[in-house]
Each structure stands twice: as structure tokens, then as C-alpha cells.
mmCIF file of C-alpha atoms in Angstrom:
data_model
loop_
_atom_site.group_PDB
_atom_site.id
_atom_site.type_symbol
_atom_site.label_atom_id
_atom_site.label_comp_id
_atom_site.label_asym_id
_atom_site.label_seq_id
_atom_site.Cartn_x
_atom_site.Cartn_y
_atom_site.Cartn_z
ATOM 1 C CA MET A 1 8.095 25.360 28.355
ATOM 2 C CA GLY A 2 9.250 23.559 31.469
ATOM 3 C CA PHE A 3 12.096 21.132 31.479
ATOM 4 C CA GLY A 4 9.889 18.187 32.419
ATOM 5 C CA LYS A 5 7.224 19.118 29.932
ATOM 6 C CA PHE A 6 9.779 19.078 27.127
ATOM 7 C CA PHE A 7 10.651 15.473 27.845
ATOM 8 C CA MET A 8 7.065 14.438 28.442
ATOM 9 C CA ARG A 9 5.936 15.723 25.041
ATOM 10 C CA LYS A 10 4.935 12.981 22.622
ATOM 11 C CA SER A 11 6.545 13.024 19.195
ATOM 12 C CA SER A 12 4.177 13.343 16.227
ATOM 13 C CA ARG A 13 5.323 9.854 15.235
ATOM 14 C CA GLU A 14 3.964 8.463 18.527
ATOM 15 C CA ILE A 15 0.757 10.459 18.190
ATOM 16 C CA ALA A 16 0.204 9.075 14.679
ATOM 17 C CA LYS A 17 0.829 5.521 15.854
ATOM 18 C CA ASP A 18 -1.545 5.791 18.788
ATOM 19 C CA ARG A 19 -4.276 7.412 16.717
ATOM 20 C CA LEU A 20 -4.011 4.773 14.017
ATOM 21 C CA LYS A 21 -4.107 1.878 16.457
ATOM 22 C CA ILE A 22 -7.415 3.035 17.900
ATOM 23 C CA LEU A 23 -8.837 4.065 14.531
ATOM 24 C CA LEU A 24 -8.045 0.774 12.811
ATOM 25 C CA ILE A 25 -9.601 -1.314 15.554
ATOM 26 C CA SER A 26 -12.969 0.350 15.047
ATOM 27 C CA ASP A 27 -12.467 0.278 11.235
ATOM 28 C CA ARG A 28 -11.747 -3.437 11.305
ATOM 29 C CA VAL A 29 -14.647 -4.482 13.482
ATOM 30 C CA ASN A 30 -16.894 -2.156 11.498
ATOM 31 C CA CYS A 31 -18.556 -0.878 14.624
ATOM 32 C CA SER A 32 -20.143 2.561 14.473
ATOM 33 C CA PRO A 33 -20.011 4.960 17.439
ATOM 34 C CA GLU A 34 -23.826 4.765 17.611
ATOM 35 C CA MET A 35 -23.655 1.008 17.968
ATOM 36 C CA MET A 36 -20.992 1.310 20.655
ATOM 37 C CA ASP A 37 -23.287 3.647 22.509
ATOM 38 C CA MET A 38 -26.159 1.183 22.271
ATOM 39 C CA ILE A 39 -23.948 -1.633 23.567
ATOM 40 C CA LYS A 40 -22.911 0.591 26.444
ATOM 41 C CA THR A 41 -26.485 1.411 27.457
ATOM 42 C CA ASP A 42 -27.517 -2.231 27.236
ATOM 43 C CA ILE A 43 -24.591 -3.436 29.344
ATOM 44 C CA ALA A 44 -25.382 -0.795 31.945
ATOM 45 C CA LYS A 45 -29.008 -1.965 32.013
ATOM 46 C CA VAL A 46 -28.061 -5.610 32.558
ATOM 47 C CA ILE A 47 -25.454 -4.934 35.242
ATOM 48 C CA SER A 48 -27.846 -2.570 37.034
ATOM 49 C CA LYS A 49 -30.149 -5.533 37.688
ATOM 50 C CA TYR A 50 -27.572 -6.965 40.077
ATOM 51 C CA MET A 51 -25.591 -4.055 41.469
ATOM 52 C CA LYS A 52 -25.571 -0.297 41.643
ATOM 53 C CA ILE A 53 -23.177 1.138 39.047
ATOM 54 C CA ASP A 54 -22.054 4.562 37.938
ATOM 55 C CA ALA A 55 -23.380 4.418 34.384
ATOM 56 C CA LYS A 56 -22.243 7.948 33.603
ATOM 57 C CA SER A 57 -18.573 7.265 34.053
ATOM 58 C CA MET A 58 -18.489 3.790 32.571
ATOM 59 C CA GLU A 59 -16.341 3.234 29.504
ATOM 60 C CA ILE A 60 -16.357 0.595 26.817
ATOM 61 C CA GLN A 61 -13.802 0.055 24.119
ATOM 62 C CA ILE A 62 -12.830 -2.583 21.565
ATOM 63 C CA THR A 63 -9.189 -3.563 21.854
ATOM 64 C CA LYS A 64 -6.959 -6.109 20.185
ATOM 65 C CA THR A 65 -5.590 -8.561 22.711
ATOM 66 C CA GLY A 66 -3.533 -10.706 20.341
ATOM 67 C CA THR A 67 0.089 -9.825 19.742
ATOM 68 C CA LYS A 68 0.631 -10.951 16.159
ATOM 69 C CA GLY A 69 -1.417 -11.189 13.016
ATOM 70 C CA ARG A 70 -4.340 -9.138 11.851
ATOM 71 C CA MET A 71 -7.707 -9.311 13.590
ATOM 72 C CA LYS A 72 -6.330 -11.489 16.320
ATOM 73 C CA THR A 73 -9.252 -11.787 18.709
ATOM 74 C CA PRO A 74 -10.539 -8.262 19.231
ATOM 75 C CA SER A 75 -12.177 -8.001 22.626
ATOM 76 C CA LEU A 76 -14.664 -5.716 24.256
ATOM 77 C CA TYR A 77 -13.234 -4.011 27.287
ATOM 78 C CA ALA A 78 -15.623 -2.423 29.753
ATOM 79 C CA ASN A 79 -14.742 -0.324 32.753
ATOM 80 C CA ILE A 80 -17.789 -0.083 35.002
ATOM 81 C CA PRO A 81 -17.420 1.689 38.360
ATOM 82 C CA ILE A 82 -19.519 -0.037 41.037
ATOM 83 C CA ILE A 83 -21.151 2.192 43.640
ATOM 84 C CA ASP A 84 -22.649 -0.603 45.712
ATOM 85 C CA VAL A 85 -22.201 -4.352 45.203
ATOM 86 C CA ASN A 86 -25.391 -5.217 47.070
ATOM 87 C CA LYS A 87 -28.319 -3.579 45.422
ATOM 88 C CA MET B 1 3.791 -20.757 -14.365
ATOM 89 C CA SER B 2 2.756 -17.160 -14.628
ATOM 90 C CA GLU B 3 1.928 -14.943 -11.700
ATOM 91 C CA VAL B 4 -0.667 -12.170 -11.669
ATOM 92 C CA ILE B 5 0.185 -9.335 -9.280
ATOM 93 C CA VAL B 6 -2.044 -6.371 -8.495
ATOM 94 C CA VAL B 7 -0.458 -3.155 -7.224
ATOM 95 C CA THR B 8 -2.964 -1.378 -5.016
ATOM 96 C CA SER B 9 -3.233 1.123 -2.158
ATOM 97 C CA GLY B 10 -6.711 2.466 -1.608
ATOM 98 C CA LYS B 11 -5.566 6.055 -1.325
ATOM 99 C CA GLY B 12 -4.494 7.919 -4.445
ATOM 100 C CA GLY B 13 -1.088 9.437 -5.031
ATOM 101 C CA VAL B 14 0.972 7.094 -2.879
ATOM 102 C CA GLY B 15 2.932 5.620 -5.786
ATOM 103 C CA LYS B 16 0.984 2.720 -7.306
ATOM 104 C CA THR B 17 1.807 3.613 -10.887
ATOM 105 C CA THR B 18 5.473 4.339 -10.148
ATOM 106 C CA THR B 19 5.713 1.024 -8.302
ATOM 107 C CA SER B 20 4.019 -0.864 -11.136
ATOM 108 C CA ALA B 21 6.351 0.685 -13.718
ATOM 109 C CA ASN B 22 9.480 -0.037 -11.720
ATOM 110 C CA VAL B 23 8.581 -3.554 -10.617
ATOM 111 C CA GLY B 24 7.516 -4.465 -14.165
ATOM 112 C CA THR B 25 10.662 -3.018 -15.703
ATOM 113 C CA GLY B 26 12.873 -4.619 -13.063
ATOM 114 C CA LEU B 27 11.401 -8.067 -13.644
ATOM 115 C CA ALA B 28 11.831 -7.647 -17.414
ATOM 116 C CA VAL B 29 15.502 -6.704 -16.938
ATOM 117 C CA MET B 30 15.893 -9.946 -14.993
ATOM 118 C CA GLY B 31 14.759 -11.828 -18.076
ATOM 119 C CA LYS B 32 11.096 -12.371 -17.283
ATOM 120 C CA LYS B 33 8.352 -11.839 -19.839
ATOM 121 C CA VAL B 34 6.230 -9.091 -18.302
ATOM 122 C CA VAL B 35 3.038 -7.275 -19.232
ATOM 123 C CA LEU B 36 1.905 -4.177 -17.365
ATOM 124 C CA ILE B 37 -1.817 -3.522 -17.432
ATOM 125 C CA ASP B 38 -3.181 -0.087 -16.624
ATOM 126 C CA THR B 39 -6.624 -0.766 -15.138
ATOM 127 C CA ASP B 40 -7.397 2.856 -14.320
ATOM 128 C CA ILE B 41 -10.007 3.416 -17.009
ATOM 129 C CA GLY B 42 -10.637 7.090 -17.682
ATOM 130 C CA LEU B 43 -7.472 8.247 -15.935
ATOM 131 C CA ARG B 44 -4.600 6.473 -17.614
ATOM 132 C CA ASN B 45 -1.127 7.220 -16.343
ATOM 133 C CA LEU B 46 1.109 4.194 -16.663
ATOM 134 C CA ASP B 47 1.808 4.980 -20.324
ATOM 135 C CA VAL B 48 3.332 8.385 -19.489
ATOM 136 C CA VAL B 49 5.362 7.009 -16.584
ATOM 137 C CA MET B 50 6.753 4.388 -18.994
ATOM 138 C CA GLY B 51 7.279 6.983 -21.736
ATOM 139 C CA LEU B 52 5.079 5.100 -24.192
ATOM 140 C CA GLU B 53 2.214 7.590 -24.538
ATOM 141 C CA ASN B 54 2.865 8.220 -28.243
ATOM 142 C CA ARG B 55 2.592 4.600 -29.269
ATOM 143 C CA ILE B 56 -0.955 3.852 -28.173
ATOM 144 C CA VAL B 57 -3.320 2.645 -30.893
ATOM 145 C CA TYR B 58 -5.724 0.285 -29.145
ATOM 146 C CA ASN B 59 -6.447 -0.029 -25.426
ATOM 147 C CA LEU B 60 -7.856 -2.338 -22.783
ATOM 148 C CA VAL B 61 -11.473 -1.370 -23.437
ATOM 149 C CA ASP B 62 -11.019 -2.044 -27.178
ATOM 150 C CA VAL B 63 -9.820 -5.539 -26.315
ATOM 151 C CA ILE B 64 -12.720 -6.144 -23.935
ATOM 152 C CA GLU B 65 -15.237 -4.862 -26.467
ATOM 153 C CA GLY B 66 -13.730 -7.075 -29.153
ATOM 154 C CA LYS B 67 -12.603 -4.204 -31.376
ATOM 155 C CA CYS B 68 -9.104 -5.659 -31.584
ATOM 156 C CA ARG B 69 -7.131 -8.715 -30.540
ATOM 157 C CA VAL B 70 -5.110 -8.733 -27.310
ATOM 158 C CA LYS B 71 -1.862 -8.708 -29.291
ATOM 159 C CA GLN B 72 -2.811 -5.526 -31.166
ATOM 160 C CA ALA B 73 -3.269 -3.539 -27.959
ATOM 161 C CA LEU B 74 0.066 -4.551 -26.430
ATOM 162 C CA ILE B 75 2.804 -1.932 -26.739
ATOM 163 C CA LYS B 76 6.394 -3.084 -26.720
ATOM 164 C CA ASP B 77 8.661 -1.170 -24.344
ATOM 165 C CA LYS B 78 11.327 1.178 -25.742
ATOM 166 C CA ARG B 79 14.248 -0.456 -23.996
ATOM 167 C CA HIS B 80 13.304 -3.932 -22.890
ATOM 168 C CA GLN B 81 12.473 -6.741 -25.307
ATOM 169 C CA SER B 82 10.389 -8.754 -22.874
ATOM 170 C CA LEU B 83 8.277 -5.897 -21.496
ATOM 171 C CA TYR B 84 4.839 -4.908 -22.784
ATOM 172 C CA LEU B 85 2.166 -2.416 -21.774
ATOM 173 C CA MET B 86 -1.585 -2.740 -22.101
ATOM 174 C CA PRO B 87 -2.792 0.860 -21.879
ATOM 175 C CA SER B 88 -6.100 1.892 -20.387
ATOM 176 C CA ALA B 89 -8.790 3.881 -22.182
ATOM 177 C CA GLN B 90 -8.884 7.588 -21.544
ATOM 178 C CA THR B 91 -12.384 8.358 -22.773
ATOM 179 C CA LYS B 92 -14.391 5.537 -21.173
ATOM 180 C CA ASP B 93 -15.249 5.062 -17.510
ATOM 181 C CA LYS B 94 -14.792 2.231 -15.059
ATOM 182 C CA THR B 95 -18.140 0.618 -15.773
ATOM 183 C CA ALA B 96 -16.991 -0.238 -19.332
ATOM 184 C CA VAL B 97 -15.337 -3.394 -17.959
ATOM 185 C CA THR B 98 -16.547 -6.167 -15.653
ATOM 186 C CA PRO B 99 -14.436 -8.430 -13.396
ATOM 187 C CA GLN B 100 -15.430 -11.461 -15.520
ATOM 188 C CA GLN B 101 -14.110 -9.792 -18.669
ATOM 189 C CA MET B 102 -10.831 -8.968 -16.920
ATOM 190 C CA ILE B 103 -10.405 -12.567 -15.785
ATOM 191 C CA LYS B 104 -10.963 -13.759 -19.346
ATOM 192 C CA MET B 105 -8.381 -11.362 -20.770
ATOM 193 C CA ILE B 106 -5.797 -12.185 -18.080
ATOM 194 C CA HIS B 107 -6.306 -15.866 -18.811
ATOM 195 C CA GLN B 108 -5.304 -15.208 -22.421
ATOM 196 C CA LEU B 109 -2.233 -13.195 -21.387
ATOM 197 C CA LYS B 110 -1.070 -15.925 -18.999
ATOM 198 C CA GLU B 111 -0.114 -18.063 -21.992
ATOM 199 C CA GLN B 112 2.488 -15.557 -23.149
ATOM 200 C CA PHE B 113 3.824 -13.915 -19.996
ATOM 201 C CA ASP B 114 5.627 -14.876 -16.791
ATOM 202 C CA TYR B 115 4.340 -11.855 -14.878
ATOM 203 C CA ILE B 116 1.157 -9.873 -15.335
ATOM 204 C CA ILE B 117 1.205 -6.679 -13.297
ATOM 205 C CA LEU B 118 -2.026 -4.770 -12.788
ATOM 206 C CA ASP B 119 -1.863 -1.105 -11.855
ATOM 207 C CA CYS B 120 -4.996 -0.616 -9.759
ATOM 208 C CA PRO B 121 -6.952 2.670 -9.603
ATOM 209 C CA ALA B 122 -7.470 4.445 -6.273
ATOM 210 C CA GLY B 123 -10.637 3.660 -4.366
ATOM 211 C CA ILE B 124 -12.541 0.460 -3.628
ATOM 212 C CA GLU B 125 -15.244 0.637 -6.279
ATOM 213 C CA GLN B 126 -15.650 -1.100 -9.625
ATOM 214 C CA GLY B 127 -12.137 -0.239 -10.848
ATOM 215 C CA PHE B 128 -10.619 -1.920 -7.805
ATOM 216 C CA GLN B 129 -12.904 -4.949 -8.213
ATOM 217 C CA ASN B 130 -11.829 -5.241 -11.882
ATOM 218 C CA ALA B 131 -8.150 -5.005 -11.017
ATOM 219 C CA ILE B 132 -8.175 -7.623 -8.266
ATOM 220 C CA ALA B 133 -10.493 -10.070 -10.033
ATOM 221 C CA GLY B 134 -7.845 -11.911 -11.987
ATOM 222 C CA ALA B 135 -4.934 -11.481 -9.579
ATOM 223 C CA ASP B 136 -3.538 -14.010 -7.157
ATOM 224 C CA ARG B 137 -0.980 -11.851 -5.415
ATOM 225 C CA ALA B 138 -0.997 -8.233 -4.226
ATOM 226 C CA LEU B 139 1.527 -5.523 -3.504
ATOM 227 C CA VAL B 140 -0.028 -2.959 -1.188
ATOM 228 C CA VAL B 141 1.660 0.439 -1.445
ATOM 229 C CA THR B 142 1.438 2.932 1.396
ATOM 230 C CA THR B 143 3.270 5.991 2.691
ATOM 231 C CA PRO B 144 4.018 6.543 6.394
ATOM 232 C CA GLU B 145 0.988 8.837 6.785
ATOM 233 C CA VAL B 146 -2.130 8.255 8.841
ATOM 234 C CA SER B 147 -4.535 8.590 5.893
ATOM 235 C CA ALA B 148 -2.599 6.259 3.567
ATOM 236 C CA ILE B 149 -2.179 3.617 6.282
ATOM 237 C CA ARG B 150 -5.847 3.684 7.158
ATOM 238 C CA ASP B 151 -6.801 3.116 3.511
ATOM 239 C CA ALA B 152 -4.148 0.407 3.144
ATOM 240 C CA ASP B 153 -5.669 -1.398 6.119
ATOM 241 C CA ARG B 154 -9.095 -1.319 4.502
ATOM 242 C CA ILE B 155 -7.636 -2.628 1.223
ATOM 243 C CA ILE B 156 -5.817 -5.460 3.018
ATOM 244 C CA GLY B 157 -9.100 -6.433 4.660
ATOM 245 C CA LEU B 158 -10.814 -6.541 1.257
ATOM 246 C CA LEU B 159 -7.973 -8.556 -0.296
ATOM 247 C CA GLU B 160 -8.142 -11.040 2.579
ATOM 248 C CA ALA B 161 -11.885 -11.333 2.093
ATOM 249 C CA ASN B 162 -11.178 -12.110 -1.582
ATOM 250 C CA GLU B 163 -8.854 -14.933 -0.491
ATOM 251 C CA PHE B 164 -5.574 -13.579 -1.775
ATOM 252 C CA LYS B 165 -2.846 -16.035 -0.931
ATOM 253 C CA GLN B 166 -0.039 -13.507 -0.809
ATOM 254 C CA ILE B 167 -0.258 -9.851 0.238
ATOM 255 C CA ASP B 168 2.982 -7.903 0.665
ATOM 256 C CA LEU B 169 3.598 -4.357 1.810
ATOM 257 C CA ILE B 170 5.657 -1.621 0.143
ATOM 258 C CA ILE B 171 6.309 1.476 2.228
ATOM 259 C CA ASN B 172 6.948 4.397 -0.070
ATOM 260 C CA ARG B 173 8.444 7.852 0.513
ATOM 261 C CA ILE B 174 10.115 7.228 3.848
ATOM 262 C CA ARG B 175 12.176 10.196 5.028
ATOM 263 C CA TYR B 176 14.816 8.957 7.384
ATOM 264 C CA ASP B 177 15.663 12.406 8.681
ATOM 265 C CA MET B 178 12.038 12.851 9.790
ATOM 266 C CA VAL B 179 11.867 9.364 11.327
ATOM 267 C CA LYS B 180 15.006 10.159 13.284
ATOM 268 C CA ARG B 181 13.477 13.407 14.572
ATOM 269 C CA GLY B 182 10.346 11.537 15.675
ATOM 270 C CA ASP B 183 8.175 13.250 13.080
ATOM 271 C CA MET B 184 7.430 10.294 10.822
ATOM 272 C CA MET B 185 6.448 6.706 11.466
ATOM 273 C CA SER B 186 9.235 4.263 10.717
ATOM 274 C CA ALA B 187 8.870 1.227 8.463
ATOM 275 C CA ALA B 188 8.750 -0.922 11.607
ATOM 276 C CA ASP B 189 5.873 1.193 12.986
ATOM 277 C CA VAL B 190 3.867 0.751 9.771
ATOM 278 C CA VAL B 191 4.494 -3.006 9.647
ATOM 279 C CA ASP B 192 3.478 -3.240 13.290
ATOM 280 C CA ILE B 193 0.167 -1.540 12.536
ATOM 281 C CA LEU B 194 -0.702 -3.310 9.280
ATOM 282 C CA SER B 195 0.655 -6.757 10.235
ATOM 283 C CA ILE B 196 1.473 -8.056 6.749
ATOM 284 C CA PRO B 197 4.888 -9.077 5.374
ATOM 285 C CA LEU B 198 7.119 -6.239 4.197
ATOM 286 C CA ILE B 199 8.562 -6.564 0.692
ATOM 287 C CA GLY B 200 10.123 -3.136 0.219
ATOM 288 C CA ILE B 201 10.963 0.253 1.642
ATOM 289 C CA VAL B 202 11.380 3.060 -0.880
ATOM 290 C CA PRO B 203 12.932 6.277 0.423
ATOM 291 C CA ASP B 204 11.595 9.671 -0.618
ATOM 292 C CA ASP B 205 13.922 10.354 -3.522
ATOM 293 C CA GLU B 206 13.745 13.295 -5.952
ATOM 294 C CA ASN B 207 15.113 10.988 -8.646
ATOM 295 C CA VAL B 208 11.646 9.429 -8.868
ATOM 296 C CA VAL B 209 10.246 12.769 -10.062
ATOM 297 C CA ILE B 210 13.127 13.150 -12.522
ATOM 298 C CA ALA B 211 12.582 9.622 -13.861
ATOM 299 C CA THR B 212 8.855 10.268 -14.297
ATOM 300 C CA ASN B 213 9.625 13.529 -16.115
ATOM 301 C CA GLN B 214 11.763 11.573 -18.541
ATOM 302 C CA GLY B 215 9.399 8.616 -18.835
ATOM 303 C CA GLU B 216 12.040 6.100 -17.818
ATOM 304 C CA PRO B 217 11.641 3.934 -14.716
ATOM 305 C CA LEU B 218 14.695 4.171 -12.453
ATOM 306 C CA VAL B 219 14.794 0.581 -11.196
ATOM 307 C CA GLY B 220 18.358 -0.703 -10.997
ATOM 308 C CA ASN B 221 19.875 2.807 -11.278
ATOM 309 C CA ASP B 222 22.446 3.945 -8.779
ATOM 310 C CA THR B 223 19.903 6.011 -6.847
ATOM 311 C CA MET B 224 18.313 5.248 -3.483
ATOM 312 C CA ALA B 225 14.892 4.562 -5.018
ATOM 313 C CA GLY B 226 16.460 2.666 -7.937
ATOM 314 C CA ARG B 227 18.179 0.270 -5.589
ATOM 315 C CA ALA B 228 15.080 -0.081 -3.429
ATOM 316 C CA TYR B 229 12.968 -1.066 -6.455
ATOM 317 C CA GLN B 230 15.648 -3.478 -7.613
ATOM 318 C CA ASN B 231 15.493 -5.200 -4.229
ATOM 319 C CA ILE B 232 11.694 -5.375 -4.395
ATOM 320 C CA CYS B 233 11.934 -7.165 -7.758
ATOM 321 C CA GLU B 234 14.399 -9.685 -6.364
ATOM 322 C CA ARG B 235 12.091 -10.334 -3.411
ATOM 323 C CA VAL B 236 9.109 -10.732 -5.758
ATOM 324 C CA LEU B 237 11.104 -13.537 -7.408
ATOM 325 C CA GLY B 238 11.469 -15.101 -3.965
ATOM 326 C CA LYS B 239 15.065 -14.174 -3.151
ATOM 327 C CA GLU B 240 16.032 -13.229 0.387
ATOM 328 C CA ILE B 241 17.456 -9.721 0.187
ATOM 329 C CA PRO B 242 18.300 -7.782 3.342
ATOM 330 C CA PHE B 243 16.743 -4.337 3.675
ATOM 331 C CA ILE B 244 19.153 -1.511 2.838
ATOM 332 C CA ASP B 245 20.005 0.703 5.741
ATOM 333 C CA PHE B 246 19.415 4.073 4.128
ATOM 334 C CA GLU B 247 20.121 5.831 7.342
ATOM 335 C CA LYS B 248 23.741 4.854 6.968
ATOM 336 C CA THR B 249 23.797 5.874 3.310
ATOM 337 C CA ILE B 250 22.428 9.298 4.193
ATOM 338 C CA SER B 251 24.794 9.913 7.051
ATOM 339 C CA PHE B 252 27.692 8.841 4.833
ATOM 340 C CA TRP B 253 26.715 11.422 2.205
ATOM 341 C CA THR B 254 26.134 14.164 4.704
ATOM 342 C CA ARG B 255 29.586 13.413 6.019
ATOM 343 C CA VAL B 256 31.071 13.611 2.525
ATOM 344 C CA THR B 257 29.278 16.827 1.655
ATOM 345 C CA GLY B 258 30.137 18.106 5.105
ATOM 346 C CA ILE B 259 33.827 17.747 4.265
ATOM 347 C CA PHE B 260 33.352 19.772 1.091
ATOM 348 C CA HIS B 261 31.498 22.473 2.979
ATOM 349 C CA LYS B 262 34.373 22.813 5.400
ATOM 350 C CA ASN B 263 36.840 23.307 2.560
#
């Protein structure tokens, strides 16, 4: 193992924390992966009306934007690469 | 005024029964009139943890079904005058009781006791619904593991939906050596994820196993877990108690034993 790689390695504590954070967001909003997929397709459809997008590499995700308290305003984050603004 | 506290976790085996036994005993030592209710119908355990398994005549289901009076089912603790146990039934199942019946029974017990502590079964089905029905405060027990935390989060959501006014977190079986190595989530990590007030941190202590073997809760003993449970009881009563820094305690002992090893 390289010197840099040793320091870059995440501790299992960090891995657990990161996994839980993502897991609990989807648990809390009670949103199934199928539903997320449907939302994604629908968003792509709507945006495609106005501009040319790369639907294949678009990503959507529910994140918690608030800092304190439970369920503080979860928000839908979408990353949609635009190929051409003018359709 | 009496307070009804449910001890719950979602996941099994994280220490609900041990917590119930120790918190109940601790509050009784502090002079409160306490009744512990085992609501895990079909899988009773609180009686063995308390060392009272040989004294059971009637149980919770007998009371609900009207086979005996509430008083007849209550077992007086071996050591503490003001502590009682309402054992669960071993032969019935969770559908033998409804939330309405639990509320009615708790209402009766409120007249005699300062604290009513309900040991909740694992899961979120009928047994859980029965246990939380009559309670107004919850202690959520978790361990610093992904599975236990996920279930605790679900339970907290359900308690919030049931309009609990106070939900506090107990983090059980923390191993400070592992936290230090980066191989276990710290208490701060767990609180950060679950976002509810922390009421206790209980270190992973072999004395808990020894105490359970003997059927005597270790609250108040001069052990790490004993002190941790003592502090939880004080905080339940509303006192401001700082969290013990077990890391220091451990390093002190390793230093002491280290000296002996050198000699």
C-alpha cells in the first residue's frame, strides 16, 4: 500500500457515518428507488422540452439542507448536464 | 405526578431490558415509587434480569383478562421496598392485549407509582403499539452500529408521529478503544445522525453480563456501566449531570495495570 493511499483510506467509522446519512434520508422521506427513478424520468422529460440535456448522466438525490433538528427541509437535488441550451 | 416512560429501540438485543431494569432500580434507590412493566408478551425477560423469575404467580395478560387484580400481579423487588415488577405472560402472544387495555391498566397504576417504566419488545408491530400507547416519554436505546441506528431512527419517527413530548437517546455498548482507532462511531456521531437529546452513554462493560447472570441490576455500583446508569437516572429526574469521560478512566487503568506489568 502506498504512503498516500494509507492516509487517504477512510476509517470504518467514517464509512458507517456516510452510509447512514444517505440511508436515513431515503428512509425518512419514505421514497422508494422505483419512485426516484420515475421522478428522474419525468424531470428529464420536462427539461427536454426547453433544452437538450444528457439524460443518461443526470443524477437526482434527496438531501437534507437544514443543519439542526430532524427532517429539517429535505430537498431534491438534481444534476442535469446540458448539451445545448437552445433546442 | 407520575411519569410513564417507555424503553424502546426497534432492533432487538441492544439493551432495552437491561436499561429498563437499571433505570427502574436506580429511580427506586433514589426514593421513587417505581413499577417496571414487561410488555414483551410471549418472550418475557425482565423478570430474569431482575432475579425475580421464581416469584411470578399472575402476569400482565391475567390482569388484562380480569383473572386477577393489578395488585396481585405486582411482584415486590428483593432489595428495594419501592420497586415492583409486572411480569409479562410467557405462553400468550402479542395479540392478547390491545393499546386501549394497556392505557386503562397504566391509568390504574399511576395512582400508586411515581414512575411507570415499560420495557418494549423489539419490532414495530402490535407489541410496540401496546407499549407506547400509555407512555408520555421515551428512552430510545441504540448501539453505535449501522443496523441499530437505522432502526432507532425509524422508531424515533414513529414516536414523533405519536406526539411524544420527550424522546431521549441512550447509546449503549460504546467501546472507546474502537472509537479511538476509528472503527466505531462515537456518541457525538450517533447524536449527529439521530438528532435527539442524549441522556446517557453506557460503555461496553463485562460487568453487565455478570450482573445479568446474578439477576441483580448494577446501577450505582462502582463499575463503568453502573455509574453510567446512575447518571441516566439522575438525568431522568431532571438533574444536569456532565457526561463521564470514560476515555480518561480507561487510560488511567491501562496506566495502572501497565505499571504492574512492568514490575
